[in-house]
mmCIF file of N, CA and C in Angstrom:
data_model
loop_
_atom_site.group_PDB
_atom_site.id
_atom_site.type_symbol
_atom_site.label_atom_id
_atom_site.label_comp_id
_atom_site.label_asym_id
_atom_site.label_seq_id
_atom_site.Cartn_x
_atom_site.Cartn_y
_atom_site.Cartn_z
ATOM 1 N N ALA P 20 17.214 24.393 -1.029
ATOM 2 C CA ALA P 20 16.685 23.704 -2.192
ATOM 3 C C ALA P 20 15.741 22.585 -1.772
ATOM 4 N N ALA P 21 16.078 21.873 -0.709
ATOM 5 C CA ALA P 21 15.211 20.778 -0.264
ATOM 6 C C ALA P 21 13.846 21.294 0.165
ATOM 7 N N CYS P 22 13.824 22.462 0.807
ATOM 8 C CA CYS P 22 12.541 23.052 1.220
ATOM 9 C C CYS P 22 11.712 23.423 0.006
ATOM 10 N N ASP P 23 12.355 23.968 -1.047
ATOM 11 C CA ASP P 23 11.630 24.312 -2.259
ATOM 12 C C ASP P 23 10.978 23.076 -2.864
ATOM 13 N N ARG P 24 11.708 21.971 -2.892
ATOM 14 C CA ARG P 24 11.173 20.728 -3.450
ATOM 15 C C ARG P 24 9.981 20.260 -2.624
ATOM 16 N N GLY P 25 10.074 20.330 -1.326
ATOM 17 C CA GLY P 25 8.965 19.936 -0.463
ATOM 18 C C GLY P 25 7.743 20.802 -0.691
ATOM 19 N N ASP P 26 7.963 22.105 -0.850
ATOM 20 C CA ASP P 26 6.851 23.016 -1.126
ATOM 21 C C ASP P 26 6.203 22.694 -2.466
ATOM 22 N N ARG P 27 7.033 22.399 -3.472
ATOM 23 C CA ARG P 27 6.490 22.052 -4.791
ATOM 24 C C ARG P 27 5.682 20.769 -4.716
ATOM 25 N N MET P 28 6.183 19.778 -3.978
ATOM 26 C CA MET P 28 5.469 18.503 -3.877
ATOM 27 C C MET P 28 4.135 18.681 -3.167
ATOM 28 N N ARG P 29 4.104 19.509 -2.125
ATOM 29 C CA ARG P 29 2.823 19.770 -1.450
ATOM 30 C C ARG P 29 1.859 20.457 -2.408
ATOM 31 N N ALA P 30 2.360 21.364 -3.216
ATOM 32 C CA ALA P 30 1.521 22.046 -4.199
ATOM 33 C C ALA P 30 0.993 21.050 -5.221
ATOM 34 N N GLU P 31 1.860 20.127 -5.652
ATOM 35 C CA GLU P 31 1.423 19.097 -6.592
ATOM 36 C C GLU P 31 0.332 18.228 -5.975
ATOM 37 N N ASP P 32 0.514 17.850 -4.726
ATOM 38 C CA ASP P 32 -0.500 17.049 -4.039
ATOM 39 C C ASP P 32 -1.824 17.793 -3.998
ATOM 40 N N ALA P 33 -1.761 19.102 -3.761
ATOM 41 C CA ALA P 33 -2.982 19.902 -3.713
ATOM 42 C C ALA P 33 -3.656 19.955 -5.079
ATOM 43 N N VAL P 34 -2.854 19.983 -6.148
ATOM 44 C CA VAL P 34 -3.411 20.014 -7.497
ATOM 45 C C VAL P 34 -4.139 18.708 -7.782
ATOM 46 N N LEU P 35 -3.566 17.630 -7.377
ATOM 47 C CA LEU P 35 -4.118 16.325 -7.716
ATOM 48 C C LEU P 35 -5.429 16.037 -6.992
ATOM 49 N N ARG P 36 -5.377 15.853 -5.698
ATOM 50 C CA ARG P 36 -6.564 15.563 -4.886
ATOM 51 C C ARG P 36 -7.547 14.602 -5.552
ATOM 52 N N GLY P 37 -7.018 13.591 -6.157
ATOM 53 C CA GLY P 37 -7.857 12.608 -6.824
ATOM 54 C C GLY P 37 -8.112 11.405 -5.948
ATOM 55 N N ASP P 38 -9.065 10.598 -6.369
ATOM 56 C CA ASP P 38 -9.454 9.381 -5.657
ATOM 57 C C ASP P 38 -8.973 8.171 -6.449
ATOM 58 N N PRO P 39 -7.919 7.494 -5.973
ATOM 59 C CA PRO P 39 -7.390 6.367 -6.737
ATOM 60 C C PRO P 39 -8.385 5.224 -6.926
ATOM 61 N N ARG P 40 -9.287 5.023 -5.975
ATOM 62 C CA ARG P 40 -10.285 3.950 -6.153
ATOM 63 C C ARG P 40 -11.233 4.276 -7.296
ATOM 64 N N ARG P 41 -11.649 5.520 -7.360
ATOM 65 C CA ARG P 41 -12.507 5.945 -8.468
ATOM 66 C C ARG P 41 -11.710 5.885 -9.774
ATOM 67 N N GLY P 42 -10.435 6.254 -9.697
ATOM 68 C CA GLY P 42 -9.580 6.201 -10.879
ATOM 69 C C GLY P 42 -9.466 4.803 -11.456
ATOM 70 N N ALA P 43 -9.391 3.798 -10.594
ATOM 71 C CA ALA P 43 -9.318 2.412 -11.075
ATOM 72 C C ALA P 43 -10.561 2.053 -11.881
ATOM 73 N N ALA P 44 -11.712 2.494 -11.417
ATOM 74 C CA ALA P 44 -12.957 2.238 -12.147
ATOM 75 C C ALA P 44 -12.974 3.016 -13.463
ATOM 76 N N LEU P 45 -12.435 4.221 -13.447
ATOM 77 C CA LEU P 45 -12.407 5.040 -14.662
ATOM 78 C C LEU P 45 -11.467 4.466 -15.714
ATOM 79 N N VAL P 46 -10.406 3.781 -15.276
ATOM 80 C CA VAL P 46 -9.506 3.119 -16.224
ATOM 81 C C VAL P 46 -10.321 2.157 -17.085
ATOM 82 N N ARG P 47 -11.222 1.444 -16.450
ATOM 83 C CA ARG P 47 -12.088 0.525 -17.198
ATOM 84 C C ARG P 47 -13.099 1.298 -18.048
ATOM 85 N N ALA P 48 -13.708 2.329 -17.481
ATOM 86 C CA ALA P 48 -14.741 3.093 -18.187
ATOM 87 C C ALA P 48 -14.187 3.778 -19.444
ATOM 88 N N TYR P 49 -12.983 4.306 -19.357
ATOM 89 C CA TYR P 49 -12.383 4.977 -20.512
ATOM 90 C C TYR P 49 -11.686 3.993 -21.456
ATOM 91 N N GLY P 50 -11.576 2.741 -21.059
ATOM 92 C CA GLY P 50 -10.979 1.730 -21.921
ATOM 93 C C GLY P 50 -9.468 1.816 -22.031
ATOM 94 N N CYS P 51 -8.822 2.358 -21.008
ATOM 95 C CA CYS P 51 -7.365 2.531 -21.037
ATOM 96 C C CYS P 51 -6.627 1.211 -21.258
ATOM 97 N N GLY P 52 -7.181 0.126 -20.727
ATOM 98 C CA GLY P 52 -6.543 -1.180 -20.835
ATOM 99 C C GLY P 52 -6.573 -1.764 -22.228
ATOM 100 N N GLY P 53 -7.316 -1.147 -23.126
ATOM 101 C CA GLY P 53 -7.294 -1.589 -24.520
ATOM 102 C C GLY P 53 -5.961 -1.277 -25.186
ATOM 103 N N CYS P 54 -5.285 -0.259 -24.687
ATOM 104 C CA CYS P 54 -3.992 0.145 -25.245
ATOM 105 C C CYS P 54 -2.823 -0.079 -24.295
ATOM 106 N N HIS P 55 -3.091 -0.073 -22.985
ATOM 107 C CA HIS P 55 -2.026 -0.153 -21.982
ATOM 108 C C HIS P 55 -2.179 -1.383 -21.093
ATOM 109 N N ALA P 56 -1.058 -1.962 -20.686
ATOM 110 C CA ALA P 56 -1.053 -2.976 -19.633
ATOM 111 C C ALA P 56 -1.020 -2.223 -18.305
ATOM 112 N N ILE P 57 -1.997 -2.538 -17.434
ATOM 113 C CA ILE P 57 -2.112 -1.837 -16.160
ATOM 114 C C ILE P 57 -2.336 -2.867 -15.064
ATOM 115 N N PRO P 58 -1.387 -3.009 -14.150
ATOM 116 C CA PRO P 58 -1.522 -3.994 -13.080
ATOM 117 C C PRO P 58 -2.759 -3.724 -12.229
ATOM 118 N N GLY P 59 -3.410 -4.799 -11.826
ATOM 119 C CA GLY P 59 -4.564 -4.679 -10.943
ATOM 120 C C GLY P 59 -5.859 -4.342 -11.648
ATOM 121 N N VAL P 60 -5.831 -4.226 -12.963
ATOM 122 C CA VAL P 60 -7.042 -3.933 -13.726
ATOM 123 C C VAL P 60 -7.306 -5.117 -14.657
ATOM 124 N N THR P 61 -8.362 -5.851 -14.366
ATOM 125 C CA THR P 61 -8.712 -7.019 -15.160
ATOM 126 C C THR P 61 -8.885 -6.635 -16.626
ATOM 127 N N GLY P 62 -8.240 -7.367 -17.495
ATOM 128 C CA GLY P 62 -8.347 -7.142 -18.927
ATOM 129 C C GLY P 62 -7.485 -6.009 -19.464
ATOM 130 N N ALA P 63 -6.766 -5.311 -18.611
ATOM 131 C CA ALA P 63 -5.904 -4.210 -19.067
ATOM 132 C C ALA P 63 -4.555 -4.775 -19.467
ATOM 133 N N ASN P 64 -4.522 -5.306 -20.689
ATOM 134 C CA ASN P 64 -3.297 -5.930 -21.168
ATOM 135 C C ASN P 64 -2.968 -5.481 -22.592
ATOM 136 N N GLY P 65 -3.341 -4.236 -22.909
ATOM 137 C CA GLY P 65 -3.086 -3.698 -24.234
ATOM 138 C C GLY P 65 -1.617 -3.568 -24.543
ATOM 139 N N ARG P 66 -1.331 -3.560 -25.842
ATOM 140 C CA ARG P 66 0.066 -3.467 -26.290
ATOM 141 C C ARG P 66 0.285 -2.325 -27.277
ATOM 142 N N VAL P 67 -0.711 -1.468 -27.434
ATOM 143 C CA VAL P 67 -0.571 -0.343 -28.359
ATOM 144 C C VAL P 67 0.288 0.745 -27.722
ATOM 145 N N GLY P 68 -0.071 1.132 -26.495
ATOM 146 C CA GLY P 68 0.693 2.129 -25.753
ATOM 147 C C GLY P 68 1.629 1.430 -24.787
ATOM 148 N N PRO P 69 2.450 2.202 -24.099
ATOM 149 C CA PRO P 69 3.379 1.587 -23.155
ATOM 150 C C PRO P 69 2.668 0.982 -21.954
ATOM 151 N N SER P 70 3.308 -0.009 -21.369
ATOM 152 C CA SER P 70 2.828 -0.563 -20.109
ATOM 153 C C SER P 70 2.888 0.534 -19.055
ATOM 154 N N LEU P 71 1.904 0.557 -18.172
ATOM 155 C CA LEU P 71 1.900 1.556 -17.104
ATOM 156 C C LEU P 71 2.436 0.993 -15.795
ATOM 157 N N VAL P 72 3.032 -0.207 -15.861
ATOM 158 C CA VAL P 72 3.714 -0.781 -14.708
ATOM 159 C C VAL P 72 4.839 0.167 -14.309
ATOM 160 N N GLY P 73 4.873 0.539 -13.060
ATOM 161 C CA GLY P 73 5.940 1.388 -12.557
ATOM 162 C C GLY P 73 5.851 2.849 -12.971
ATOM 163 N N LEU P 74 4.700 3.292 -13.412
ATOM 164 C CA LEU P 74 4.554 4.671 -13.867
ATOM 165 C C LEU P 74 5.000 5.680 -12.813
ATOM 166 N N ALA P 75 4.674 5.443 -11.565
ATOM 167 C CA ALA P 75 5.009 6.405 -10.505
ATOM 168 C C ALA P 75 6.514 6.623 -10.368
ATOM 169 N N GLY P 76 7.309 5.654 -10.745
ATOM 170 C CA GLY P 76 8.751 5.773 -10.608
ATOM 171 C C GLY P 76 9.460 6.336 -11.829
ATOM 172 N N ARG P 77 8.733 6.624 -12.876
ATOM 173 C CA ARG P 77 9.362 7.150 -14.085
ATOM 174 C C ARG P 77 9.663 8.642 -13.940
ATOM 175 N N THR P 78 10.678 9.090 -14.636
ATOM 176 C CA THR P 78 11.053 10.498 -14.542
ATOM 177 C C THR P 78 10.309 11.374 -15.537
ATOM 178 N N THR P 79 9.862 10.787 -16.644
ATOM 179 C CA THR P 79 9.162 11.572 -17.648
ATOM 180 C C THR P 79 7.861 10.896 -18.079
ATOM 181 N N LEU P 80 7.017 11.701 -18.676
ATOM 182 C CA LEU P 80 5.779 11.226 -19.296
ATOM 183 C C LEU P 80 5.879 11.506 -20.790
ATOM 184 N N ALA P 81 5.498 10.545 -21.577
ATOM 185 C CA ALA P 81 5.528 10.690 -23.038
ATOM 186 C C ALA P 81 6.930 11.024 -23.546
ATOM 187 N N GLY P 82 7.942 10.760 -22.717
ATOM 188 C CA GLY P 82 9.309 11.050 -23.106
ATOM 189 C C GLY P 82 9.606 12.531 -23.256
ATOM 190 N N ARG P 83 8.702 13.390 -22.719
ATOM 191 C CA ARG P 83 8.828 14.819 -22.976
ATOM 192 C C ARG P 83 8.750 15.707 -21.747
ATOM 193 N N ILE P 84 7.903 15.345 -20.790
ATOM 194 C CA ILE P 84 7.642 16.251 -19.671
ATOM 195 C C ILE P 84 7.917 15.539 -18.352
ATOM 196 N N PRO P 85 8.308 16.281 -17.322
ATOM 197 C CA PRO P 85 8.564 15.652 -16.021
ATOM 198 C C PRO P 85 7.318 14.926 -15.502
ATOM 199 N N ASN P 86 7.534 13.805 -14.881
ATOM 200 C CA ASN P 86 6.438 13.017 -14.314
ATOM 201 C C ASN P 86 6.026 13.630 -12.977
ATOM 202 N N THR P 87 5.072 14.546 -13.045
ATOM 203 C CA THR P 87 4.483 15.159 -11.854
ATOM 204 C C THR P 87 2.980 14.928 -11.918
ATOM 205 N N PRO P 88 2.292 15.000 -10.789
ATOM 206 C CA PRO P 88 0.843 14.815 -10.828
ATOM 207 C C PRO P 88 0.142 15.778 -11.788
ATOM 208 N N SER P 89 0.506 17.039 -11.769
ATOM 209 C CA SER P 89 -0.183 17.995 -12.654
ATOM 210 C C SER P 89 0.114 17.717 -14.123
ATOM 211 N N ASN P 90 1.342 17.299 -14.439
ATOM 212 C CA ASN P 90 1.653 16.949 -15.827
ATOM 213 C C ASN P 90 0.933 15.689 -16.257
ATOM 214 N N LEU P 91 0.766 14.735 -15.344
ATOM 215 C CA LEU P 91 0.025 13.519 -15.688
ATOM 216 C C LEU P 91 -1.433 13.859 -15.974
ATOM 217 N N VAL P 92 -2.017 14.717 -15.171
ATOM 218 C CA VAL P 92 -3.396 15.153 -15.420
ATOM 219 C C VAL P 92 -3.474 15.813 -16.799
ATOM 220 N N ARG P 93 -2.525 16.697 -17.097
ATOM 221 C CA ARG P 93 -2.517 17.390 -18.394
ATOM 222 C C ARG P 93 -2.362 16.399 -19.542
ATOM 223 N N TRP P 94 -1.463 15.417 -19.378
ATOM 224 C CA TRP P 94 -1.251 14.400 -20.416
ATOM 225 C C TRP P 94 -2.527 13.595 -20.643
ATOM 226 N N ILE P 95 -3.185 13.173 -19.564
ATOM 227 C CA ILE P 95 -4.415 12.390 -19.685
ATOM 228 C C ILE P 95 -5.483 13.185 -20.438
ATOM 229 N N GLN P 96 -5.592 14.459 -20.134
ATOM 230 C CA GLN P 96 -6.633 15.276 -20.759
ATOM 231 C C GLN P 96 -6.288 15.730 -22.175
ATOM 232 N N HIS P 97 -5.039 16.067 -22.422
ATOM 233 C CA HIS P 97 -4.684 16.677 -23.701
ATOM 234 C C HIS P 97 -3.361 16.150 -24.256
ATOM 235 N N PRO P 98 -3.313 14.852 -24.549
ATOM 236 C CA PRO P 98 -2.052 14.292 -25.034
ATOM 237 C C PRO P 98 -1.572 14.937 -26.335
ATOM 238 N N GLN P 99 -2.489 15.345 -27.189
ATOM 239 C CA GLN P 99 -2.084 15.948 -28.454
ATOM 240 C C GLN P 99 -1.438 17.319 -28.254
ATOM 241 N N ALA P 100 -1.832 18.036 -27.212
ATOM 242 C CA ALA P 100 -1.213 19.331 -26.916
ATOM 243 C C ALA P 100 0.190 19.141 -26.348
ATOM 244 N N VAL P 101 0.385 18.056 -25.586
ATOM 245 C CA VAL P 101 1.691 17.779 -24.991
ATOM 246 C C VAL P 101 2.649 17.227 -26.042
ATOM 247 N N SER P 102 2.157 16.339 -26.871
ATOM 248 C CA SER P 102 2.992 15.676 -27.872
ATOM 249 C C SER P 102 2.199 15.536 -29.170
ATOM 250 N N PRO P 103 2.166 16.596 -29.985
ATOM 251 C CA PRO P 103 1.373 16.548 -31.221
ATOM 252 C C PRO P 103 1.717 15.327 -32.073
ATOM 253 N N GLY P 104 0.677 14.645 -32.521
ATOM 254 C CA GLY P 104 0.855 13.467 -33.354
ATOM 255 C C GLY P 104 1.001 12.172 -32.588
ATOM 256 N N THR P 105 1.020 12.237 -31.240
ATOM 257 C CA THR P 105 1.112 11.007 -30.463
ATOM 258 C C THR P 105 -0.057 10.101 -30.793
ATOM 259 N N ILE P 106 0.129 8.831 -30.628
ATOM 260 C CA ILE P 106 -0.940 7.881 -30.906
ATOM 261 C C ILE P 106 -2.049 7.947 -29.846
ATOM 262 N N MET P 107 -1.729 8.486 -28.663
ATOM 263 C CA MET P 107 -2.750 8.576 -27.618
ATOM 264 C C MET P 107 -3.803 9.609 -28.026
ATOM 265 N N PRO P 108 -5.064 9.175 -28.061
ATOM 266 C CA PRO P 108 -6.117 10.082 -28.524
ATOM 267 C C PRO P 108 -6.616 11.025 -27.434
ATOM 268 N N GLU P 109 -7.185 12.125 -27.878
ATOM 269 C CA GLU P 109 -7.930 13.008 -26.979
ATOM 270 C C GLU P 109 -9.224 12.265 -26.653
ATOM 271 N N MET P 110 -9.475 12.021 -25.369
ATOM 272 C CA MET P 110 -10.640 11.231 -24.959
ATOM 273 C C MET P 110 -11.739 12.080 -24.333
ATOM 274 N N GLY P 111 -11.527 13.380 -24.233
ATOM 275 C CA GLY P 111 -12.529 14.236 -23.606
ATOM 276 C C GLY P 111 -12.657 13.978 -22.114
ATOM 277 N N VAL P 112 -11.554 13.705 -21.456
ATOM 278 C CA VAL P 112 -11.555 13.371 -20.028
ATOM 279 C C VAL P 112 -11.796 14.643 -19.200
ATOM 280 N N ALA P 113 -12.811 14.597 -18.359
ATOM 281 C CA ALA P 113 -13.161 15.724 -17.495
ATOM 282 C C ALA P 113 -12.075 15.942 -16.442
ATOM 283 N N ASP P 114 -12.010 17.158 -15.894
ATOM 284 C CA ASP P 114 -10.995 17.499 -14.895
ATOM 285 C C ASP P 114 -10.973 16.521 -13.725
ATOM 286 N N ALA P 115 -12.123 16.295 -13.110
ATOM 287 C CA ALA P 115 -12.179 15.411 -11.937
ATOM 288 C C ALA P 115 -11.771 13.993 -12.313
ATOM 289 N N ASP P 116 -12.214 13.519 -13.467
ATOM 290 C CA ASP P 116 -11.839 12.178 -13.919
ATOM 291 C C ASP P 116 -10.333 12.086 -14.135
ATOM 292 N N ALA P 117 -9.738 13.114 -14.730
ATOM 293 C CA ALA P 117 -8.288 13.099 -14.976
ATOM 294 C C ALA P 117 -7.517 13.052 -13.664
ATOM 295 N N ARG P 118 -7.972 13.794 -12.669
ATOM 296 C CA ARG P 118 -7.297 13.762 -11.363
ATOM 297 C C ARG P 118 -7.420 12.386 -10.726
ATOM 298 N N ASP P 119 -8.596 11.766 -10.831
ATOM 299 C CA ASP P 119 -8.791 10.428 -10.266
ATOM 300 C C ASP P 119 -7.957 9.389 -11.015
ATOM 301 N N LEU P 120 -7.931 9.481 -12.333
ATOM 302 C CA LEU P 120 -7.102 8.559 -13.115
ATOM 303 C C LEU P 120 -5.630 8.710 -12.742
ATOM 304 N N ALA P 121 -5.169 9.948 -12.636
ATOM 305 C CA ALA P 121 -3.772 10.191 -12.272
ATOM 306 C C ALA P 121 -3.478 9.648 -10.878
ATOM 307 N N ALA P 122 -4.401 9.860 -9.947
ATOM 308 C CA ALA P 122 -4.190 9.357 -8.580
ATOM 309 C C ALA P 122 -4.029 7.846 -8.597
ATOM 310 N N PHE P 123 -4.844 7.155 -9.383
ATOM 311 C CA PHE P 123 -4.711 5.701 -9.484
ATOM 312 C C PHE P 123 -3.392 5.328 -10.153
ATOM 313 N N LEU P 124 -3.084 5.947 -11.288
ATOM 314 C CA LEU P 124 -1.874 5.586 -12.019
ATOM 315 C C LEU P 124 -0.607 5.843 -11.226
ATOM 316 N N LEU P 125 -0.658 6.849 -10.356
ATOM 317 C CA LEU P 125 0.511 7.138 -9.524
ATOM 318 C C LEU P 125 0.674 6.144 -8.369
ATOM 319 N N THR P 126 -0.251 5.214 -8.224
ATOM 320 C CA THR P 126 -0.063 4.118 -7.271
ATOM 321 C C THR P 126 0.730 2.983 -7.912
ATOM 322 N N GLN P 127 0.952 3.056 -9.217
ATOM 323 C CA GLN P 127 1.652 2.000 -9.959
ATOM 324 C C GLN P 127 3.152 2.166 -9.761
ATOM 325 N N ARG P 128 3.696 1.416 -8.820
ATOM 326 C CA ARG P 128 5.128 1.524 -8.484
ATOM 327 C C ARG P 128 5.927 0.438 -9.154
#
């Protein structure tokens, strides 16, 4: 079982392949801090959505799906498909941008 988990994690890493530095800039570009508090991002002190402090250590995303890199990418791109009616809007986030955003957010321990 431990080997299976390791294989899955390597596969998840391969799916992500994002750039956390670029993701930090994209957090500002997409205006994520207007709704979320995000450490290390100037002005990201929103209170509409949940704080993203410690996101990497959470077990679920949106209270519905396991917190994995691929699920985070999917949530960033299509929150309404993951949780219909959620307050998080569809932002039209491109694949590469979603991977970079996820890579940055997964640095939030």
